Amino acid sequence: MSLFNLILQSALPWLLLLLLGVNNVVVSAVEEYQTYIIHMDHCQKPAPHLTHETWHQSILKSLSSSPADEEELLLYSYSHVMHGFSARLTPTQLSEIQNSSAHIATYPESFGKLFTTYTPEFLGLQHNTGIWPAASYGEDVIVGILDTGIWPESESFNDEGMSPVPQRWKGKCETGASFNASNCNRKLIGARSFSKGIKTIGISEEEYDSARDFGWHGTHTSSTAVGTAKGVAPNARLAMYKVNWETATKDTAATDILAGMEQAILDGVDIMSLSLGINQTSYFTDAIAKGALSAIEKGIFVVCSAGNDGDFKTIYNGAPWITTVAATTHDRSFVATTTLKNGLTMEGKSYFAKNVSLTNLKLYYGKGNMSKTICNDTALDRNEVAGKVVICDSNNANVSQQISEVERAGASAAIFLTDSSYPLEPEDFVIPSLILPNASGTLVKKYVTSVRNPMVKRMKFVLTRFGTKPAPRVAHFSSKGPNPITPGILKPDIVAPGVDVLAAVQPYSSLDVDNNDVTINYGLMSGSSMSTPIVAGVGALLRAVHPKWSPAAIRSAIMTTAYTKDNTGTTMKAIFKDAKYETATPLHFGAGHISPNEAMDPGLIYDMGFQDYVDFLCGLGHELNYPSFMVALSNETTYPVAMNFKRVVTNVGNDTSIYQAHLENIPTGMKIKVEPNILTFTEKYQKQSFVVSVEIDRDFPKIIYCFLKWIDQHSHIVSSPITAINF
């Protein structure tokens, strides 16, 4: 199979196909032969030819200077990825083909390179240093994911080069609709489904009554966590527990979730990841909280998503034994460029998923008609805009509505002008389009209104840019604290990339701009569902490096080594639904953004065990040894107010270490004292206790915070937020 054919069959719409422009050249005495891909109109195939291939052979045989055997020219005949063929041709022969009415387009041979998800790079994971090689990429750690199922044929779950399944594993692969034991391997070592609860209200007839994924989500989260392509822990094992099903209400039965969690515990998973949540009223009635506590008792690290409700006090999965994950952006962006006929080139944001280039299209702008300029519903006239590039003025950031209107009117492409960065999903970009800021838009409008026949010389999709600033930023949809059940415990715990995360999905067919079928195997998804498996993957790496660490120790290492500044050197920002943003706080990002390499060597850990959580639930006044500090006040609080927090840290760094307490960014009205402010360790695993005293002498607006950082002579920095809220 040709490289081109292979690429098209597994086209990743969210990836950049780098065209290197290296032509395969053979020197002839008269003319050089080059390899071309010829796109033909299959409707013009003459009736006598039973197949496209015989038609293509006859075309080549009829060319001047054609060799006696036309197969010397023909490389491949295509009838699925596209209609056409590839062949080695001279310029004269190519010209003859291009003069045919059946010819649509010619593409010089190029060599492609596929890119998988960029998230590991953004996390700082490297092959030659840091936690990846130290953890052997998570080798033999078993990650159990509770989700919508798995698409086992994905290359992300290829087991090539993996060792035999660990003998301690007790799970299995269940047979069901379109799924049997042979679908599992040394990578995907378990697959079960749980549906008795949800079947009482009914599931879609199209659903697979098995562990096979119907709706992408489970395949995406699984490949993000442990995919062999570029999952966070590519050598870890995967076990899928299907508890989410396609239903009219999109609900998931708590009975199924609990059954899945129980089975995961019995099977012997090391990490449990749940990108789902149940409305919380009490930890005693929350199936996930109950199942997670049982998992913690068995030493399983449990990671759950914080939710996508976006507002304050909307946290899901806030039980203190669960590691709760919110979502951020990363520094990758998807863009397109447009060049006007006057030579002006501009770059804008675009999620249009095809690597295409459009040329020499007329440019349309409905000047003089406000409804047309903003592309209101039903405003555009098909006779005026069909086949053109339409400019749409800002319309209160409602770009998705404008895209629908432009598509309805038959335009070939669109340029949307807005300063808003209101989030759009990739599926919104149903036609080639890009978003330009109003400043650039002014130049475009000046051009289109000053010439008689305005033209777009070229629009190119889709390009990838790295180093976008500022990044990371807390996603607009990410649920925020305080914890609605126990506000005295800071939630979320951590943030990780959850916007435009690229990972494996259930394969599906799509059409490119020439209406050719392409198969899509990878896709972008956003949500705290996407950030959760990233933390689960990091947990797997830490379990591989430190197999005896408790779940609390793993979480502590992740939290105390997190960072809170973006790539501009300032505190992370939080995006709002109206695209504005403000400086984020621990209610947005918890302890900060995950930093896997640093988490491998945290210096100190705040450890806890199962009994600590039991005592906490029993209301015995037990204070949890949490890696963060939270003062939860109300509008009725009388000031001044003081609270003391006792903590115990365990030395997991150098045998001999001296840590000194540093307080950073103490806000006005907050006084803090740490006693003792120096901790001396003479051996590994030695424990030391300290007390943080917090006094607040005045009322304050909503939230204030600072950081306690224990710093030793070996460059360990053990950071914890100290937060006060007034809700």
XYZ file of C-alpha atoms in Angstrom:
727
model
C 0.000 0.000 0.000
C 1.320 3.451 -0.888
C 2.200 5.941 1.829
C -0.420 8.325 0.448
C -3.090 5.646 0.542
C -2.124 4.693 4.082
C -2.252 8.290 5.260
C -5.647 8.936 3.786
C -7.111 5.748 5.228
C -6.011 6.732 8.724
C -6.265 10.484 8.321
C -6.117 12.336 11.623
C -8.194 15.461 10.987
C -6.722 17.400 13.884
C -3.121 16.770 12.863
C -0.858 18.702 10.520
C 0.252 16.774 7.415
C 3.647 18.319 6.695
C 4.116 18.397 2.951
C 7.836 18.281 2.435
C 7.589 18.715 -1.305
C 10.125 16.032 -2.084
C 9.304 14.817 -5.569
C 10.270 11.383 -6.727
C 12.200 12.102 -9.864
C 13.559 9.845 -12.572
C 15.700 11.417 -15.231
C 14.806 10.716 -18.844
C 16.842 11.625 -21.897
C 14.120 14.068 -22.922
C 11.823 14.779 -20.002
C 11.894 13.962 -16.338
C 9.333 11.625 -14.869
C 7.646 12.704 -11.675
C 5.053 11.048 -9.502
C 1.605 12.628 -9.371
C -1.725 11.863 -7.770
C -4.505 12.493 -10.264
C -8.004 13.213 -8.995
C -10.602 12.203 -11.582
C -14.351 12.640 -11.953
C -15.497 9.048 -11.544
C -18.868 9.900 -13.082
C -17.132 10.233 -16.446
C -15.834 6.674 -16.480
C -16.818 5.188 -19.865
C -19.329 2.348 -19.628
C -17.099 -0.282 -21.320
C -14.704 -0.098 -18.359
C -16.016 -2.327 -15.595
C -13.579 -0.943 -13.019
C -11.883 2.353 -12.355
C -8.530 0.662 -12.622
C -9.070 -0.453 -16.235
C -10.193 3.090 -17.060
C -7.082 4.548 -15.492
C -4.910 2.056 -17.386
C -6.541 3.042 -20.662
C -5.917 6.734 -19.961
C -2.232 6.094 -19.434
C -1.992 3.809 -22.459
C -3.418 6.536 -24.691
C -0.769 9.081 -23.737
C 1.930 10.132 -26.163
C 5.290 8.514 -25.507
C 3.556 5.988 -23.314
C 5.634 2.868 -22.647
C 4.380 -0.358 -24.123
C 3.225 -1.473 -20.692
C 1.057 1.211 -19.090
C 1.621 -0.474 -15.736
C 5.071 1.082 -15.758
C 3.279 4.421 -15.283
C 0.421 3.400 -12.986
C 1.259 3.081 -9.319
C -2.125 2.768 -7.627
C -5.753 3.080 -8.608
C -7.989 4.578 -5.904
C -11.728 4.172 -5.583
C -12.356 4.691 -1.849
C -9.929 7.201 -0.353
C -10.467 9.228 -3.480
C -11.383 8.638 -7.122
C -8.279 8.698 -9.230
C -4.848 7.218 -9.526
C -1.166 7.858 -8.966
C 1.327 7.578 -11.773
C 4.797 8.563 -12.928
C 4.410 11.065 -15.752
C 6.400 13.489 -17.860
C 5.202 17.119 -18.041
C 3.817 16.432 -21.518
C 1.868 13.401 -20.385
C 0.561 15.264 -17.364
C -0.618 18.082 -19.597
C -2.577 15.637 -21.742
C -4.387 14.272 -18.713
C -5.110 17.753 -17.374
C -6.762 18.661 -20.670
C -9.310 15.905 -20.152
C -12.766 16.984 -18.979
C -12.629 14.171 -16.406
C -9.566 15.673 -14.712
C -10.298 17.448 -11.439
C -6.959 18.094 -9.758
C -3.300 17.115 -9.681
C -1.195 16.698 -6.553
C 2.585 16.282 -6.799
C 3.871 13.353 -4.760
C 4.762 14.319 -1.201
C 5.871 12.517 1.914
C 3.722 12.777 4.993
C 4.385 12.535 8.660
C 1.674 11.868 11.224
C 1.665 13.532 14.605
C -0.125 12.133 17.655
C -1.249 14.170 20.667
C 0.991 17.031 21.833
C -0.073 16.775 25.483
C 2.936 14.715 26.707
C 5.330 17.318 25.312
C 3.419 20.107 27.039
C 3.680 18.136 30.283
C 7.447 17.998 29.864
C 7.615 14.232 29.322
C 10.801 13.230 27.496
C 12.223 9.922 26.353
C 15.760 10.424 27.605
C 15.236 12.055 30.994
C 12.710 12.538 33.766
C 9.821 10.369 34.879
C 9.213 8.528 31.582
C 12.441 6.498 31.538
C 12.532 6.316 35.353
C 9.066 4.724 35.345
C 9.736 2.614 32.241
C 6.744 4.494 30.833
C 4.454 3.002 33.486
C 5.378 -0.597 32.735
C 2.960 -3.176 34.186
C 0.893 -0.655 36.150
C -2.770 -1.502 35.536
C -5.106 1.416 34.855
C -8.831 0.754 35.110
C -11.029 3.230 33.259
C -14.792 3.470 33.802
C -16.301 5.003 30.712
C -18.247 4.343 27.496
C -16.190 1.362 26.394
C -13.243 0.785 24.121
C -12.482 0.458 20.409
C -9.862 -2.286 20.696
C -8.693 -2.136 17.072
C -7.234 1.345 17.549
C -3.469 1.547 17.084
C -3.348 3.244 20.476
C -3.914 -0.178 22.028
C -1.363 -2.088 19.995
C 0.599 -4.450 22.259
C 3.684 -4.827 20.104
C 6.777 -5.237 22.267
C 4.868 -5.521 25.536
C 5.699 -8.232 28.057
C 3.176 -10.902 29.141
C 0.207 -9.833 31.252
C 1.143 -9.576 34.957
C 0.280 -12.789 36.801
C -1.452 -10.847 39.541
C -4.160 -9.751 37.098
C -7.545 -11.371 37.798
C -9.641 -9.622 35.157
C -10.892 -10.859 31.810
C -12.407 -9.792 28.528
C -16.107 -10.547 28.305
C -17.801 -11.666 25.116
C -20.652 -9.513 23.858
C -21.954 -7.699 20.817
C -19.057 -7.210 18.363
C -16.576 -8.039 21.111
C -14.855 -11.193 22.289
C -11.767 -12.269 24.173
C -9.600 -12.098 21.065
C -10.095 -8.320 21.022
C -7.877 -8.073 24.086
C -4.110 -8.370 24.118
C -1.140 -7.563 26.322
C -2.121 -3.870 26.279
C -5.890 -4.123 26.681
C -5.961 -6.843 29.335
C -9.543 -6.504 30.510
C -12.888 -5.355 29.169
C -16.250 -5.683 30.907
C -19.604 -3.947 30.704
C -22.263 -3.127 33.280
C -25.745 -2.211 32.121
C -28.371 -3.817 34.331
C -29.202 -0.490 35.951
C -29.425 1.596 32.800
C -31.421 -1.041 30.923
C -34.346 -0.336 33.166
C -34.787 3.000 31.407
C -33.544 1.763 28.047
C -30.425 2.160 25.946
C -30.097 3.000 22.275
C -30.711 0.148 19.857
C -27.502 1.158 18.092
C -25.428 0.642 21.237
C -23.100 -2.319 21.528
C -24.218 -4.591 24.356
C -20.607 -5.209 25.245
C -17.448 -3.355 26.204
C -17.163 -1.934 22.682
C -17.303 1.863 22.554
C -20.215 3.513 20.801
C -19.593 7.174 21.497
C -15.806 7.855 21.372
C -15.469 8.996 24.963
C -13.994 5.850 26.505
C -11.594 5.222 23.651
C -10.409 8.823 23.860
C -9.828 8.837 27.625
C -8.138 5.424 27.511
C -5.675 6.396 24.804
C -4.966 9.681 26.611
C -3.994 7.845 29.779
C -2.123 4.804 28.467
C -2.193 4.817 24.653
C 0.892 3.333 23.041
C 1.034 6.204 20.532
C 1.611 8.976 23.026
C -0.435 8.267 26.101
C 0.899 9.608 29.371
C 1.848 6.093 30.518
C 2.319 4.194 27.236
C 3.655 0.984 28.826
C 0.865 0.680 31.377
C -1.893 -1.920 30.979
C -5.503 -1.001 30.333
C -8.743 -2.436 31.682
C -12.032 -0.979 30.464
C -15.211 -1.057 32.545
C -18.102 0.151 30.445
C -20.641 1.890 32.652
C -21.749 4.712 30.357
C -24.307 3.914 27.669
C -25.999 5.743 24.845
C -29.436 6.734 26.140
C -32.018 9.380 25.367
C -31.229 11.178 28.623
C -27.436 10.606 28.583
C -27.751 9.371 32.153
C -25.507 6.791 33.779
C -26.907 4.470 36.448
C -25.152 4.660 39.791
C -25.747 0.931 40.199
C -23.704 0.260 37.097
C -20.944 2.623 38.183
C -20.674 0.976 41.556
C -20.649 -2.497 40.017
C -17.878 -1.438 37.672
C -15.794 0.002 40.484
C -16.251 -3.141 42.528
C -15.146 -5.345 39.681
C -12.120 -3.145 39.040
C -11.080 -3.582 42.647
C -11.542 -7.367 42.443
C -9.619 -7.554 39.181
C -6.609 -5.823 40.698
C -6.246 -2.421 39.051
C -3.654 -0.014 40.449
C -5.228 3.196 39.152
C -8.920 3.955 38.695
C -10.017 6.799 36.415
C -13.581 8.081 36.149
C -14.433 10.922 33.790
C -17.979 11.123 35.064
C -19.839 12.399 38.091
C -23.031 12.192 40.119
C -24.810 15.159 41.692
C -23.543 15.274 45.248
C -25.672 15.749 48.320
C -23.668 13.588 50.699
C -20.627 11.365 50.496
C -22.758 8.610 52.013
C -25.159 8.634 49.058
C -22.602 9.192 46.292
C -21.840 5.877 44.575
C -18.532 7.138 43.232
C -17.408 8.413 46.633
C -18.328 5.100 48.253
C -16.676 2.999 45.597
C -13.582 5.185 45.666
C -13.198 4.807 49.414
C -13.224 1.023 49.045
C -10.619 1.360 46.313
C -8.429 3.545 48.532
C -8.575 0.846 51.197
C -6.993 -1.501 48.665
C -4.298 1.020 47.789
C -5.820 2.079 44.454
C -5.215 5.666 43.336
C -8.606 7.089 42.285
C -8.838 10.044 39.890
C -12.128 11.752 38.965
C -13.141 14.752 36.913
C -14.219 17.949 38.648
C -17.052 18.512 36.178
C -17.924 20.905 33.384
C -20.512 23.156 35.033
C -18.153 26.117 34.901
C -19.349 28.137 37.873
C -18.178 28.416 41.452
C -19.350 25.793 43.923
C -20.091 23.257 41.169
C -17.392 20.693 41.942
C -18.185 17.026 41.414
C -16.264 14.165 43.026
C -15.065 16.296 45.909
C -14.554 13.533 48.471
C -11.145 14.060 50.104
C -9.953 10.541 49.209
C -10.516 11.248 45.511
C -8.006 13.216 43.428
C -10.252 15.783 41.744
C -9.105 17.197 38.404
C -10.098 20.422 36.636
C -9.164 21.443 33.089
C -6.862 23.931 31.394
C -5.719 24.845 27.916
C -2.218 24.160 26.630
C 0.016 26.184 24.320
C -1.046 24.575 21.050
C -3.484 26.363 18.766
C -5.047 25.545 15.418
C -4.990 28.261 12.801
C -5.591 28.990 9.136
C -4.245 31.694 6.849
C -5.920 33.788 4.201
C -4.175 35.806 1.497
C -6.107 38.447 -0.407
C -5.453 39.241 -4.051
C -3.699 42.454 -2.968
C -1.092 40.307 -1.172
C -2.290 40.898 2.384
C -1.928 37.693 4.457
C -3.587 37.171 7.835
C -3.718 34.310 10.308
C -6.783 33.392 12.339
C -8.139 30.655 14.570
C -9.725 27.651 12.887
C -10.790 24.127 13.742
C -11.650 23.162 10.185
C -10.368 19.638 10.165
C -9.003 19.121 6.678
C -5.509 19.843 5.418
C -6.617 21.769 2.322
C -5.810 24.900 0.381
C -8.460 26.947 -1.429
C -7.423 29.294 -4.225
C -8.840 32.130 -6.312
C -12.274 32.525 -4.766
C -14.483 35.598 -4.937
C -14.893 37.548 -1.721
C -18.346 38.679 -0.521
C -19.360 41.268 2.089
C -22.952 42.463 2.450
C -22.094 46.136 2.807
C -25.129 48.359 3.315
C -27.264 45.586 4.768
C -26.631 45.080 8.480
C -28.359 41.724 8.552
C -26.124 40.435 5.774
C -22.932 41.899 7.180
C -23.410 39.970 10.419
C -24.730 36.880 8.619
C -28.011 36.690 10.464
C -30.224 33.655 10.066
C -31.747 33.484 6.561
C -30.157 36.847 5.664
C -27.742 35.672 2.985
C -28.896 35.206 -0.597
C -27.624 32.003 -2.179
C -27.478 33.695 -5.565
C -25.080 36.277 -4.144
C -22.780 34.110 -2.026
C -22.715 30.583 -3.468
C -19.146 29.477 -4.131
C -17.654 32.593 -2.527
C -15.797 33.434 0.656
C -18.217 35.316 2.928
C -17.133 37.926 5.476
C -19.254 38.077 8.639
C -19.000 40.993 11.052
C -19.054 40.465 14.809
C -22.434 39.248 16.045
C -22.163 39.068 19.827
C -19.700 36.190 19.500
C -22.365 33.921 18.003
C -20.013 32.494 15.424
C -21.618 29.043 15.451
C -24.878 30.580 14.210
C -22.996 32.482 11.509
C -21.275 29.291 10.344
C -24.656 27.615 9.954
C -26.018 30.535 7.941
C -23.004 30.682 5.632
C -23.222 26.935 5.041
C -26.960 27.194 4.310
C -26.342 29.862 1.691
C -23.860 27.676 -0.178
C -20.665 29.639 0.430
C -17.344 27.881 -0.127
C -15.670 29.405 2.928
C -16.039 32.173 5.505
C -14.084 34.738 7.485
C -15.593 35.715 10.840
C -14.570 38.985 12.459
C -14.665 39.162 16.239
C -12.439 40.023 19.170
C -14.226 37.447 21.268
C -12.540 34.115 21.860
C -15.818 32.487 22.761
C -14.999 28.793 22.679
C -16.065 26.812 19.649
C -15.907 23.073 19.196
C -14.248 21.423 16.185
C -17.606 20.117 15.011
C -18.794 23.722 14.612
C -16.450 24.208 11.649
C -18.550 22.456 9.027
C -17.092 24.537 6.173
C -13.612 26.028 5.649
C -13.565 29.096 7.878
C -11.387 31.112 10.192
C -11.828 33.762 12.858
C -9.953 37.061 12.605
C -9.760 39.825 15.218
C -11.543 43.057 14.326
C -8.256 44.875 13.700
C -7.402 42.462 10.887
C -11.028 42.494 9.821
C -10.868 46.227 9.214
C -8.149 45.645 6.613
C -10.188 42.905 4.943
C -13.301 45.094 4.789
C -11.289 48.008 3.441
C -10.076 45.811 0.615
C -13.426 44.200 -0.212
C -15.200 47.566 -0.367
C -12.545 49.372 -2.415
C -12.091 47.104 -5.435
C -14.511 45.976 -8.094
C -13.779 42.239 -7.981
C -12.354 41.348 -4.563
C -10.713 37.946 -4.464
C -9.142 35.596 -1.967
C -5.922 34.379 -3.494
C -5.484 31.536 -1.015
C -6.885 30.063 2.213
C -4.853 27.310 3.866
C -6.101 24.868 6.521
C -5.198 23.471 9.024
C -1.979 24.715 10.601
C -0.694 24.089 14.112
C 1.047 26.702 16.227
C 2.955 25.991 19.417
C 3.933 28.415 22.135
C 0.546 30.156 22.292
C 0.453 32.713 25.099
C -0.837 32.880 27.721
C -0.956 29.179 28.549
C -2.111 27.285 30.407
C -5.435 28.940 31.232
C -8.282 27.415 33.221
C -11.017 26.367 30.793
C -14.308 28.257 30.829
C -16.289 25.039 31.395
C -14.153 23.704 34.236
C -16.087 23.404 37.511
C -14.756 25.503 40.345
C -14.648 25.310 44.126
C -15.465 25.560 46.882
C -16.430 21.986 47.576
C -20.227 22.093 48.121
C -20.191 19.297 50.728
C -17.008 20.006 52.689
C -15.882 23.554 51.822
C -13.079 23.251 54.354
C -11.212 20.986 51.932
C -9.878 22.694 48.839
C -11.186 21.304 45.566
C -10.212 20.837 42.795
C -6.884 19.314 43.764
C -5.067 19.853 40.474
C -5.503 21.010 36.872
C -4.271 19.377 33.663
C -4.818 19.926 29.932
C -8.461 19.365 29.040
C -9.019 21.559 25.975
C -8.465 20.200 22.446
C -6.888 16.989 23.671
C -6.075 14.754 20.723
C -6.550 11.017 21.196
C -7.997 7.895 19.600
C -11.707 7.701 18.784
C -14.036 5.194 17.209
C -13.233 5.326 13.476
C -15.699 7.217 11.344
C -15.970 8.371 7.769
C -15.826 11.974 6.688
C -15.758 13.856 3.421
C -12.993 16.207 2.437
C -13.633 19.349 0.398
C -13.617 17.235 -2.775
C -16.235 14.874 -1.309
C -13.745 12.036 -0.969
C -14.245 9.547 1.842
C -11.558 9.566 4.495
C -11.427 7.512 7.672
C -10.873 9.388 10.911
C -9.178 7.539 13.779
C -8.226 10.381 16.099
C -10.076 13.444 17.284
C -10.017 16.478 19.558
C -12.204 16.536 22.633
C -12.484 18.999 25.514
C -13.646 18.676 29.091
C -12.455 17.721 32.536
C -13.054 14.208 31.147
C -9.909 14.754 29.107
C -7.770 16.154 31.939
C -8.666 13.297 34.291
C -6.927 10.473 32.370
C -3.829 12.655 32.107
C -3.585 12.691 35.895
C -4.400 8.978 35.959
C -1.490 8.404 33.586
C 0.836 10.441 35.781
C -0.405 8.421 38.752
C 0.576 5.265 36.880
C 4.068 6.636 36.270
C 4.444 7.516 39.962
C 3.185 4.091 41.027
C 5.839 2.525 38.785
C 8.606 4.657 40.321
C 7.294 4.409 43.895
C 5.310 1.140 44.109
C 4.892 1.375 47.887
C 3.416 4.878 47.957
C -0.153 5.203 49.163
C -2.827 6.944 47.059
C -2.519 9.969 49.368
C 1.246 10.054 48.847
C 0.806 10.028 45.063
C -1.705 12.866 45.249
C 0.533 14.834 47.613
C 3.469 14.553 45.222
C 1.291 15.762 42.345
C -0.128 18.689 44.306
C 2.982 19.984 46.079
C 5.054 20.078 42.881
C 2.389 21.796 40.750
C 2.962 25.240 39.254
C 0.618 28.224 39.117
C 2.299 30.572 36.639
C 1.653 30.532 32.897
C 4.214 30.896 30.114
C 4.178 34.678 30.485
C 5.434 34.401 34.061
C 2.187 35.548 35.684
C -0.458 33.646 37.640
C -2.664 31.493 35.455
C -5.799 33.103 34.049
C -9.321 31.702 34.026
C -11.490 32.006 30.927
C -15.162 32.921 31.239
C -18.001 31.917 28.936
C -18.037 35.418 27.448
C -14.370 34.905 26.499
C -13.093 37.398 29.062
C -10.692 36.204 31.676
C -9.380 37.058 35.112
C -6.544 35.885 37.312
C -7.322 32.385 38.536
C -7.266 31.277 42.169
C -7.016 27.951 44.008
C -10.785 27.626 43.555
C -10.003 27.346 39.843
C -6.728 25.423 39.810
C -6.411 23.823 43.259
C -2.713 23.403 44.011
C -1.823 24.279 40.414
C -0.984 22.656 37.085
C 0.408 19.135 37.108
C 4.170 18.769 36.538
C 4.993 15.047 36.201
C 8.792 15.184 36.291
C 8.824 17.231 39.487
C 6.210 14.945 41.096
C 8.661 12.049 40.844
C 10.863 13.671 43.512
C 8.654 15.850 45.740
C 10.971 15.919 48.769
C 8.165 15.712 51.319
C 4.730 14.118 51.211
C 1.533 14.596 53.205
C 0.427 11.005 53.746
C -2.907 9.556 54.871
C -4.534 6.154 55.163
C -7.968 4.593 54.974
C -8.641 5.011 58.702
C -8.048 8.763 58.469
C -10.948 9.045 56.042
C -13.157 6.822 58.206
C -12.491 9.046 61.223
C -13.228 12.088 59.095
C -16.579 10.640 58.009
C -17.491 9.693 61.560
C -17.301 13.354 62.539
C -14.783 12.798 65.296
C -13.126 16.159 64.681
C -10.361 14.390 62.805
C -8.282 16.798 60.757
C -7.069 15.351 57.492
C -3.380 15.620 56.640
C -4.224 17.375 53.369
C -1.565 19.040 51.143
C -3.567 22.294 51.112
C -5.076 24.584 53.741
C -8.595 26.003 53.588
C -10.354 28.549 55.799
C -14.063 28.418 54.972
C -15.966 31.459 56.250
C -19.359 32.984 55.533
C -21.067 36.347 55.326
C -21.979 35.980 59.002
C -18.397 35.542 60.206
C -17.267 37.938 62.941
C -13.687 39.195 62.585
C -10.962 38.701 63.584
C -10.978 34.921 63.142
C -8.159 32.433 63.686
C -7.609 28.792 62.761
C -4.800 26.319 63.354
C -3.854 23.488 60.997
C -1.639 20.618 62.110
C 0.211 18.701 59.435
C 2.717 15.848 59.310
C 5.175 15.502 56.439
C 7.291 12.491 55.530
C 10.742 12.848 54.046
C 10.965 10.962 50.730
C 13.873 13.000 49.411
C 17.503 13.072 50.505
C 18.390 11.330 53.752
C 19.693 14.508 55.354
C 17.612 17.568 54.584
C 16.766 20.864 56.236
C 13.578 22.557 55.092
C 12.717 26.161 55.803
C 9.217 27.598 55.560
C 8.641 30.426 53.065
C 5.370 32.325 52.791
C 4.610 33.930 49.441
C 2.091 36.613 48.492
C 0.368 36.989 51.847
C -2.681 39.192 51.163
C -3.708 42.200 53.198
C -5.744 41.174 56.219
C -4.223 37.690 56.512
C -1.542 36.831 59.074
C 0.221 33.463 59.022
C 2.684 31.795 61.365
C 4.374 28.440 60.846
C 5.771 26.607 63.881
C 8.386 25.322 63.683
C 9.539 27.127 60.574
C 12.507 24.800 60.100
C 12.188 21.029 59.696
C 15.311 18.891 60.002
C 15.441 15.331 58.680
C 18.264 12.890 59.319
C 16.904 9.894 57.442
C 14.499 8.921 54.700
C 10.857 8.320 55.661
C 11.301 10.287 58.870
C 8.216 12.277 59.864
C 7.978 15.821 61.227
C 4.952 17.825 62.284
C 4.196 21.536 62.150
C 1.297 23.909 62.750
C 0.077 26.666 60.452
C -1.791 29.441 62.286
C -3.984 31.656 60.111
C -5.595 34.864 61.354
C -7.899 37.053 59.287
C -8.643 40.423 60.809
C -11.161 41.870 58.352
C -13.853 41.032 55.851
C -12.674 40.269 52.321
C -14.250 39.726 48.899
C -14.884 36.052 48.202
C -11.327 34.652 48.213
C -7.798 35.460 49.346
C -4.838 33.134 49.298
C -1.082 32.693 49.533
C 1.406 29.817 49.450
C 3.467 27.964 52.026
C 6.621 26.548 50.479
C 9.036 24.261 52.269
C 12.447 24.602 50.567
C 15.548 22.531 51.308
C 19.204 22.670 50.316
C 18.620 20.079 47.589
C 16.283 22.357 45.595
C 13.069 20.641 46.669
C 10.128 23.047 46.808
C 7.055 21.634 48.569
C 4.221 24.051 47.827
C 0.756 24.271 49.380
C -1.941 26.917 48.887
C -3.419 28.580 51.975
C -6.858 29.791 50.952
C -9.647 31.663 52.705
C -13.121 31.930 51.198
C -16.124 34.024 52.126
C -19.191 32.541 50.401
